[in-house]
Amino acid sequence: DGGITQSPKYLFRKEGQNVTLSCEQNLNHDAMYWYRQDPGQGLRLIYYSQIVNDFQKGDIAEGYSVSREKKESFPLTVTSAQKNPTAFYLCASSILAGGPSTDTQYFGPGTRLTVL
Amino acid sequence: AQSVAQPEDQVNVAEGNPLTVKCTYSVSGNPYLFWYVQYPNRGLQFLLKYITGDNLVKGSYGFEAEFNKSQTSFHLKKPSALVSDSALYFCAVRDMFSGGYNKLIFGAGTRLAVHP
């Protein structure tokens, strides 16, 4: 988990609220990612970003938004439009991908979000 | 479609015995394959990867994996299991159609339980 921090570790949200999950990395990585983990389903990609002020939707982007104003930071907002937000959220980063990238993704410790 | 499968939800092994966690893949072209481990309520830790070269890849904590192109498999192995190896293991393959972005496709995970 070293080099990537996520906060908070646990987060509780009331229905209808937006919440923002923090992800910071000091690895000087260009690329950052957000995944959602549900039991028995592995990891699913929400959003990813290769460079500041650029990001792309992953496989399950609906109900989520991101920003990438700084290289070190990639916050994820879970909006009220996300119908089933209770999950474990993982942030990752890697060296800039280009062409047939072989770069390894390194993960933060995760944030567990629970909707009350 | 590109995919990765982990056919076993759980693997049970006695401490000191060899362990194998299975992974098969389906991709176009040459695959880039990864193994990660996750301990409870933690992020994923990188174990090893195969890009090219020797079919036997050695990684962290005494783990190794064998790439078998004809069987499209990348099984994780360890000669002698420890109780501390008990965790959730994920196989992943790089998405070769991600337009240069380093996208990974994850399997659903295999829970390894090592009994004393």
PDB file of C-alpha atoms in Angstrom:
ATOM      1  CA  ASP A   1       0.000   0.000   0.000  1.00  0.00           C
ATOM      2  CA  GLY A   2       2.993   2.316   0.354  1.00  0.00           C
ATOM      3  CA  GLY A   3       2.895   5.519  -1.654  1.00  0.00           C
ATOM      4  CA  ILE A   4      -0.867   5.632  -2.194  1.00  0.00           C
ATOM      5  CA  THR A   5      -3.194   6.873   0.510  1.00  0.00           C
ATOM      6  CA  GLN A   6      -6.959   6.754   0.564  1.00  0.00           C
ATOM      7  CA  SER A   7      -9.241   8.469   3.014  1.00  0.00           C
ATOM      8  CA  PRO A   8     -11.380   7.911   4.863  1.00  0.00           C
ATOM      9  CA  LYS A   9     -10.997   4.197   5.600  1.00  0.00           C
ATOM     10  CA  TYR A  10     -14.716   3.899   6.360  1.00  0.00           C
ATOM     11  CA  LEU A  11     -17.445   6.188   5.095  1.00  0.00           C
ATOM     12  CA  PHE A  12     -21.151   6.198   5.767  1.00  0.00           C
ATOM     13  CA  ARG A  13     -23.583   7.977   3.491  1.00  0.00           C
ATOM     14  CA  LYS A  14     -27.233   8.721   3.727  1.00  0.00           C
ATOM     15  CA  GLU A  15     -29.337   8.143   0.660  1.00  0.00           C
ATOM     16  CA  GLY A  16     -29.416  11.181  -1.594  1.00  0.00           C
ATOM     17  CA  GLN A  17     -26.031  12.501  -0.484  1.00  0.00           C
ATOM     18  CA  ASN A  18     -22.938  12.939  -2.586  1.00  0.00           C
ATOM     19  CA  VAL A  19     -19.674  11.836  -1.001  1.00  0.00           C
ATOM     20  CA  THR A  20     -16.080  12.263  -2.120  1.00  0.00           C
ATOM     21  CA  LEU A  21     -13.352   9.687  -1.635  1.00  0.00           C
ATOM     22  CA  SER A  22      -9.782  10.897  -1.538  1.00  0.00           C
ATOM     23  CA  CYS A  23      -6.812   9.285  -3.296  1.00  0.00           C
ATOM     24  CA  GLU A  24      -3.292  10.709  -3.138  1.00  0.00           C
ATOM     25  CA  GLN A  25      -0.044   9.221  -4.440  1.00  0.00           C
ATOM     26  CA  ASN A  26       3.582  10.276  -4.004  1.00  0.00           C
ATOM     27  CA  LEU A  27       5.025   7.821  -6.517  1.00  0.00           C
ATOM     28  CA  ASN A  28       5.210  10.381  -9.319  1.00  0.00           C
ATOM     29  CA  HIS A  29       2.936   8.151 -11.380  1.00  0.00           C
ATOM     30  CA  ASP A  30       1.090   9.692 -14.276  1.00  0.00           C
ATOM     31  CA  ALA A  31      -1.814   7.259 -14.455  1.00  0.00           C
ATOM     32  CA  MET A  32      -4.428   6.770 -11.753  1.00  0.00           C
ATOM     33  CA  TYR A  33      -7.478   4.508 -11.517  1.00  0.00           C
ATOM     34  CA  TRP A  34     -10.598   3.924  -9.452  1.00  0.00           C
ATOM     35  CA  TYR A  35     -12.049   0.453  -8.974  1.00  0.00           C
ATOM     36  CA  ARG A  36     -15.098  -0.856  -7.204  1.00  0.00           C
ATOM     37  CA  GLN A  37     -14.956  -4.223  -5.457  1.00  0.00           C
ATOM     38  CA  ASP A  38     -18.049  -6.243  -4.605  1.00  0.00           C
ATOM     39  CA  PRO A  39     -18.018  -9.728  -3.074  1.00  0.00           C
ATOM     40  CA  GLY A  40     -17.541 -12.441  -5.689  1.00  0.00           C
ATOM     41  CA  GLN A  41     -17.212  -9.986  -8.579  1.00  0.00           C
ATOM     42  CA  GLY A  42     -13.581  -9.008  -8.520  1.00  0.00           C
ATOM     43  CA  LEU A  43     -12.644  -5.446  -9.406  1.00  0.00           C
ATOM     44  CA  ARG A  44     -14.486  -3.272 -11.877  1.00  0.00           C
ATOM     45  CA  LEU A  45     -12.996  -0.116 -13.358  1.00  0.00           C
ATOM     46  CA  ILE A  46     -14.900   3.114 -12.699  1.00  0.00           C
ATOM     47  CA  TYR A  47     -12.627   5.839 -14.114  1.00  0.00           C
ATOM     48  CA  TYR A  48      -9.024   6.249 -15.098  1.00  0.00           C
ATOM     49  CA  SER A  49      -6.712   9.126 -15.888  1.00  0.00           C
ATOM     50  CA  GLN A  50      -3.413   9.230 -17.702  1.00  0.00           C
ATOM     51  CA  ILE A  51      -2.597  12.878 -17.250  1.00  0.00           C
ATOM     52  CA  VAL A  52      -3.707  15.977 -15.389  1.00  0.00           C
ATOM     53  CA  ASN A  53      -7.055  17.366 -16.555  1.00  0.00           C
ATOM     54  CA  ASP A  54      -7.828  14.224 -18.549  1.00  0.00           C
ATOM     55  CA  PHE A  55      -9.831  11.183 -17.527  1.00  0.00           C
ATOM     56  CA  GLN A  56     -11.814   8.419 -19.188  1.00  0.00           C
ATOM     57  CA  LYS A  57     -14.863   6.417 -18.190  1.00  0.00           C
ATOM     58  CA  GLY A  58     -14.307   2.826 -17.267  1.00  0.00           C
ATOM     59  CA  ASP A  59     -16.818   0.002 -17.321  1.00  0.00           C
ATOM     60  CA  ILE A  60     -19.154   1.279 -14.591  1.00  0.00           C
ATOM     61  CA  ALA A  61     -18.883   5.079 -14.590  1.00  0.00           C
ATOM     62  CA  GLU A  62     -22.588   5.869 -14.180  1.00  0.00           C
ATOM     63  CA  GLY A  63     -23.292   7.649 -10.907  1.00  0.00           C
ATOM     64  CA  TYR A  64     -19.642   8.583 -10.345  1.00  0.00           C
ATOM     65  CA  SER A  65     -17.504  11.596 -11.191  1.00  0.00           C
ATOM     66  CA  VAL A  66     -13.801  12.376 -10.908  1.00  0.00           C
ATOM     67  CA  SER A  67     -11.346  15.221 -11.312  1.00  0.00           C
ATOM     68  CA  ARG A  68      -7.623  15.318 -11.919  1.00  0.00           C
ATOM     69  CA  GLU A  69      -6.410  18.819 -11.142  1.00  0.00           C
ATOM     70  CA  LYS A  70      -3.081  17.672  -9.746  1.00  0.00           C
ATOM     71  CA  LYS A  71      -0.845  14.777 -10.692  1.00  0.00           C
ATOM     72  CA  GLU A  72      -0.866  13.476  -7.120  1.00  0.00           C
ATOM     73  CA  SER A  73      -4.607  13.513  -6.559  1.00  0.00           C
ATOM     74  CA  PHE A  74      -7.583  11.735  -8.138  1.00  0.00           C
ATOM     75  CA  PRO A  75     -10.721  12.170  -5.988  1.00  0.00           C
ATOM     76  CA  LEU A  76     -13.852  10.154  -6.714  1.00  0.00           C
ATOM     77  CA  THR A  77     -17.335  11.508  -6.026  1.00  0.00           C
ATOM     78  CA  VAL A  78     -20.137   9.024  -5.545  1.00  0.00           C
ATOM     79  CA  THR A  79     -23.286  10.872  -6.486  1.00  0.00           C
ATOM     80  CA  SER A  80     -26.880  10.286  -5.484  1.00  0.00           C
ATOM     81  CA  ALA A  81     -27.407   8.880  -8.982  1.00  0.00           C
ATOM     82  CA  GLN A  82     -25.422   5.780  -8.055  1.00  0.00           C
ATOM     83  CA  LYS A  83     -28.172   3.368  -7.063  1.00  0.00           C
ATOM     84  CA  ASN A  84     -26.104   0.817  -5.197  1.00  0.00           C
ATOM     85  CA  PRO A  85     -22.987   2.545  -3.882  1.00  0.00           C
ATOM     86  CA  THR A  86     -22.225   0.276  -0.934  1.00  0.00           C
ATOM     87  CA  ALA A  87     -18.863  -1.311  -1.842  1.00  0.00           C
ATOM     88  CA  PHE A  88     -15.130  -1.284  -1.263  1.00  0.00           C
ATOM     89  CA  TYR A  89     -13.403   1.354  -3.409  1.00  0.00           C
ATOM     90  CA  LEU A  90      -9.804   0.994  -4.479  1.00  0.00           C
ATOM     91  CA  CYS A  91      -7.536   3.571  -6.027  1.00  0.00           C
ATOM     92  CA  ALA A  92      -4.457   2.589  -8.024  1.00  0.00           C
ATOM     93  CA  SER A  93      -1.659   4.256  -9.943  1.00  0.00           C
ATOM     94  CA  SER A  94       0.959   3.300 -12.502  1.00  0.00           C
ATOM     95  CA  ILE A  95       3.723   4.836 -14.566  1.00  0.00           C
ATOM     96  CA  LEU A  96       2.402   6.496 -17.712  1.00  0.00           C
ATOM     97  CA  ALA A  97       1.048   3.943 -20.104  1.00  0.00           C
ATOM     98  CA  GLY A  98       1.896   4.267 -23.740  1.00  0.00           C
ATOM     99  CA  GLY A  99       1.721   1.717 -26.480  1.00  0.00           C
ATOM    100  CA  PRO A 100       2.004  -1.881 -25.293  1.00  0.00           C
ATOM    101  CA  SER A 101       2.329  -0.918 -21.666  1.00  0.00           C
ATOM    102  CA  THR A 102       3.522  -3.433 -19.182  1.00  0.00           C
ATOM    103  CA  ASP A 103       3.297  -1.177 -16.194  1.00  0.00           C
ATOM    104  CA  THR A 104       2.193  -2.533 -12.891  1.00  0.00           C
ATOM    105  CA  GLN A 105      -0.697  -0.920 -11.052  1.00  0.00           C
ATOM    106  CA  TYR A 106      -0.136  -0.255  -7.353  1.00  0.00           C
ATOM    107  CA  PHE A 107      -3.115  -0.033  -5.052  1.00  0.00           C
ATOM    108  CA  GLY A 108      -4.096   2.045  -2.055  1.00  0.00           C
ATOM    109  CA  PRO A 109      -5.623   0.537   1.113  1.00  0.00           C
ATOM    110  CA  GLY A 110      -9.210   1.210   0.058  1.00  0.00           C
ATOM    111  CA  THR A 111     -12.300   2.979   1.377  1.00  0.00           C
ATOM    112  CA  ARG A 112     -15.342   1.037   2.488  1.00  0.00           C
ATOM    113  CA  LEU A 113     -18.503   2.993   1.706  1.00  0.00           C
ATOM    114  CA  THR A 114     -21.794   2.060   3.327  1.00  0.00           C
ATOM    115  CA  VAL A 115     -25.133   3.642   2.521  1.00  0.00           C
ATOM    116  CA  LEU A 116     -27.411   3.900   5.525  1.00  0.00           C
TER     117      LEU A 116
ATOM    118  CA  ALA B   1     -14.096 -10.639 -25.810  1.00  0.00           C
ATOM    119  CA  GLN B   2     -11.084 -10.525 -23.595  1.00  0.00           C
ATOM    120  CA  SER B   3     -11.471 -12.191 -20.238  1.00  0.00           C
ATOM    121  CA  VAL B   4      -9.776 -13.945 -17.371  1.00  0.00           C
ATOM    122  CA  ALA B   5     -11.251 -16.777 -15.348  1.00  0.00           C
ATOM    123  CA  GLN B   6     -10.428 -18.151 -11.948  1.00  0.00           C
ATOM    124  CA  PRO B   7     -12.340 -21.430 -11.876  1.00  0.00           C
ATOM    125  CA  GLU B   8     -12.112 -22.018  -8.134  1.00  0.00           C
ATOM    126  CA  ASP B   9     -13.853 -19.805  -5.600  1.00  0.00           C
ATOM    127  CA  GLN B  10     -11.787 -21.321  -2.801  1.00  0.00           C
ATOM    128  CA  VAL B  11      -8.699 -23.458  -2.469  1.00  0.00           C
ATOM    129  CA  ASN B  12      -7.882 -25.311   0.729  1.00  0.00           C
ATOM    130  CA  VAL B  13      -4.398 -26.606   1.455  1.00  0.00           C
ATOM    131  CA  ALA B  14      -2.513 -27.845   4.480  1.00  0.00           C
ATOM    132  CA  GLU B  15       0.454 -25.865   5.721  1.00  0.00           C
ATOM    133  CA  GLY B  16       3.682 -27.157   4.194  1.00  0.00           C
ATOM    134  CA  ASN B  17       1.955 -28.606   1.131  1.00  0.00           C
ATOM    135  CA  PRO B  18       2.338 -27.114  -2.339  1.00  0.00           C
ATOM    136  CA  LEU B  19      -0.422 -24.815  -3.510  1.00  0.00           C
ATOM    137  CA  THR B  20      -1.817 -23.921  -6.910  1.00  0.00           C
ATOM    138  CA  VAL B  21      -4.317 -21.178  -7.706  1.00  0.00           C
ATOM    139  CA  LYS B  22      -5.630 -21.463 -11.250  1.00  0.00           C
ATOM    140  CA  CYS B  23      -6.121 -18.772 -13.875  1.00  0.00           C
ATOM    141  CA  THR B  24      -7.041 -19.016 -17.534  1.00  0.00           C
ATOM    142  CA  TYR B  25      -7.282 -16.173 -19.994  1.00  0.00           C
ATOM    143  CA  SER B  26      -8.731 -15.261 -23.343  1.00  0.00           C
ATOM    144  CA  VAL B  27      -7.079 -12.393 -25.211  1.00  0.00           C
ATOM    145  CA  SER B  28      -6.029 -11.473 -28.701  1.00  0.00           C
ATOM    146  CA  GLY B  29      -2.311 -11.512 -29.251  1.00  0.00           C
ATOM    147  CA  ASN B  30       0.318 -11.960 -26.577  1.00  0.00           C
ATOM    148  CA  PRO B  31      -1.061 -11.533 -23.068  1.00  0.00           C
ATOM    149  CA  TYR B  32       0.339  -9.458 -20.242  1.00  0.00           C
ATOM    150  CA  LEU B  33      -0.649 -11.301 -17.053  1.00  0.00           C
ATOM    151  CA  PHE B  34      -0.577 -10.307 -13.403  1.00  0.00           C
ATOM    152  CA  TRP B  35      -1.205 -11.817  -9.976  1.00  0.00           C
ATOM    153  CA  TYR B  36      -2.259  -9.768  -6.954  1.00  0.00           C
ATOM    154  CA  VAL B  37      -3.026 -10.737  -3.350  1.00  0.00           C
ATOM    155  CA  GLN B  38      -5.509  -9.062  -1.008  1.00  0.00           C
ATOM    156  CA  TYR B  39      -5.627  -9.438   2.752  1.00  0.00           C
ATOM    157  CA  PRO B  40      -8.867  -8.589   4.590  1.00  0.00           C
ATOM    158  CA  ASN B  41      -9.897  -4.944   4.317  1.00  0.00           C
ATOM    159  CA  ARG B  42      -6.683  -4.062   2.521  1.00  0.00           C
ATOM    160  CA  GLY B  43      -5.726  -3.000  -0.970  1.00  0.00           C
ATOM    161  CA  LEU B  44      -4.235  -5.344  -3.554  1.00  0.00           C
ATOM    162  CA  GLN B  45      -0.544  -6.169  -3.402  1.00  0.00           C
ATOM    163  CA  PHE B  46       1.351  -6.979  -6.583  1.00  0.00           C
ATOM    164  CA  LEU B  47       2.905 -10.456  -6.614  1.00  0.00           C
ATOM    165  CA  LEU B  48       4.276 -11.004 -10.114  1.00  0.00           C
ATOM    166  CA  LYS B  49       3.695 -10.472 -13.805  1.00  0.00           C
ATOM    167  CA  TYR B  50       4.408 -12.135 -17.134  1.00  0.00           C
ATOM    168  CA  ILE B  51       5.194  -9.999 -20.145  1.00  0.00           C
ATOM    169  CA  THR B  52       7.564 -12.065 -22.245  1.00  0.00           C
ATOM    170  CA  GLY B  53      10.505 -14.421 -21.832  1.00  0.00           C
ATOM    171  CA  ASP B  54      10.705 -17.361 -19.453  1.00  0.00           C
ATOM    172  CA  ASN B  55       7.417 -19.114 -18.890  1.00  0.00           C
ATOM    173  CA  LEU B  56       8.174 -19.483 -15.170  1.00  0.00           C
ATOM    174  CA  VAL B  57       7.917 -16.163 -13.391  1.00  0.00           C
ATOM    175  CA  LYS B  58       9.139 -15.715  -9.829  1.00  0.00           C
ATOM    176  CA  GLY B  59       7.548 -13.152  -7.565  1.00  0.00           C
ATOM    177  CA  SER B  60       7.193 -11.959  -4.002  1.00  0.00           C
ATOM    178  CA  TYR B  61       6.836 -14.132  -0.876  1.00  0.00           C
ATOM    179  CA  GLY B  62       8.067 -17.288  -2.638  1.00  0.00           C
ATOM    180  CA  PHE B  63       5.272 -17.349  -5.197  1.00  0.00           C
ATOM    181  CA  GLU B  64       5.789 -18.213  -8.831  1.00  0.00           C
ATOM    182  CA  ALA B  65       3.537 -18.593 -11.841  1.00  0.00           C
ATOM    183  CA  GLU B  66       3.784 -20.637 -14.993  1.00  0.00           C
ATOM    184  CA  PHE B  67       2.646 -19.215 -18.302  1.00  0.00           C
ATOM    185  CA  ASN B  68       1.288 -21.870 -20.644  1.00  0.00           C
ATOM    186  CA  LYS B  69       0.353 -20.495 -24.040  1.00  0.00           C
ATOM    187  CA  SER B  70      -1.149 -23.691 -25.419  1.00  0.00           C
ATOM    188  CA  GLN B  71      -3.459 -24.047 -22.424  1.00  0.00           C
ATOM    189  CA  THR B  72      -3.973 -20.274 -22.078  1.00  0.00           C
ATOM    190  CA  SER B  73      -3.219 -20.544 -18.379  1.00  0.00           C
ATOM    191  CA  PHE B  74      -1.195 -18.648 -15.803  1.00  0.00           C
ATOM    192  CA  HIS B  75      -1.438 -20.652 -12.595  1.00  0.00           C
ATOM    193  CA  LEU B  76       0.027 -19.312  -9.361  1.00  0.00           C
ATOM    194  CA  LYS B  77       2.133 -21.742  -7.351  1.00  0.00           C
ATOM    195  CA  LYS B  78       4.119 -22.029  -4.163  1.00  0.00           C
ATOM    196  CA  PRO B  79       6.128 -25.100  -3.123  1.00  0.00           C
ATOM    197  CA  SER B  80       5.246 -24.916   0.582  1.00  0.00           C
ATOM    198  CA  ALA B  81       2.186 -23.043   1.840  1.00  0.00           C
ATOM    199  CA  LEU B  82       2.134 -20.941   5.001  1.00  0.00           C
ATOM    200  CA  VAL B  83      -0.891 -20.099   7.132  1.00  0.00           C
ATOM    201  CA  SER B  84      -0.041 -16.457   6.473  1.00  0.00           C
ATOM    202  CA  ASP B  85      -0.623 -17.047   2.734  1.00  0.00           C
ATOM    203  CA  SER B  86      -4.359 -17.255   3.454  1.00  0.00           C
ATOM    204  CA  ALA B  87      -5.880 -14.404   1.469  1.00  0.00           C
ATOM    205  CA  LEU B  88      -7.823 -13.520  -1.688  1.00  0.00           C
ATOM    206  CA  TYR B  89      -5.861 -13.877  -4.916  1.00  0.00           C
ATOM    207  CA  PHE B  90      -6.640 -12.102  -8.174  1.00  0.00           C
ATOM    208  CA  CYS B  91      -5.417 -12.855 -11.658  1.00  0.00           C
ATOM    209  CA  ALA B  92      -5.522 -10.023 -14.202  1.00  0.00           C
ATOM    210  CA  VAL B  93      -4.773  -9.519 -17.874  1.00  0.00           C
ATOM    211  CA  ARG B  94      -4.062  -6.295 -19.690  1.00  0.00           C
ATOM    212  CA  ASP B  95      -6.849  -5.160 -21.975  1.00  0.00           C
ATOM    213  CA  MET B  96      -5.194  -5.116 -25.393  1.00  0.00           C
ATOM    214  CA  PHE B  97      -7.943  -2.967 -26.897  1.00  0.00           C
ATOM    215  CA  SER B  98      -7.738  -0.079 -24.470  1.00  0.00           C
ATOM    216  CA  GLY B  99      -6.124   2.285 -26.934  1.00  0.00           C
ATOM    217  CA  GLY B 100      -2.807   2.465 -25.146  1.00  0.00           C
ATOM    218  CA  TYR B 101      -4.336   2.910 -21.701  1.00  0.00           C
ATOM    219  CA  ASN B 102      -3.104   0.466 -19.097  1.00  0.00           C
ATOM    220  CA  LYS B 103      -6.464  -1.177 -18.374  1.00  0.00           C
ATOM    221  CA  LEU B 104      -6.541  -4.450 -16.502  1.00  0.00           C
ATOM    222  CA  ILE B 105      -9.278  -7.067 -16.586  1.00  0.00           C
ATOM    223  CA  PHE B 106      -9.548  -8.903 -13.269  1.00  0.00           C
ATOM    224  CA  GLY B 107     -10.797 -12.358 -12.442  1.00  0.00           C
ATOM    225  CA  ALA B 108     -13.374 -12.808  -9.696  1.00  0.00           C
ATOM    226  CA  GLY B 109     -10.751 -13.903  -7.199  1.00  0.00           C
ATOM    227  CA  THR B 110      -9.869 -17.153  -5.410  1.00  0.00           C
ATOM    228  CA  ARG B 111      -9.835 -17.417  -1.662  1.00  0.00           C
ATOM    229  CA  LEU B 112      -6.888 -19.442  -0.412  1.00  0.00           C
ATOM    230  CA  ALA B 113      -7.205 -21.044   3.008  1.00  0.00           C
ATOM    231  CA  VAL B 114      -4.094 -22.662   4.463  1.00  0.00           C
ATOM    232  CA  HIS B 115      -4.797 -24.872   7.470  1.00  0.00           C
ATOM    233  CA  PRO B 116      -2.245 -25.600  10.208  1.00  0.00           C
TER     234      PRO B 116
END
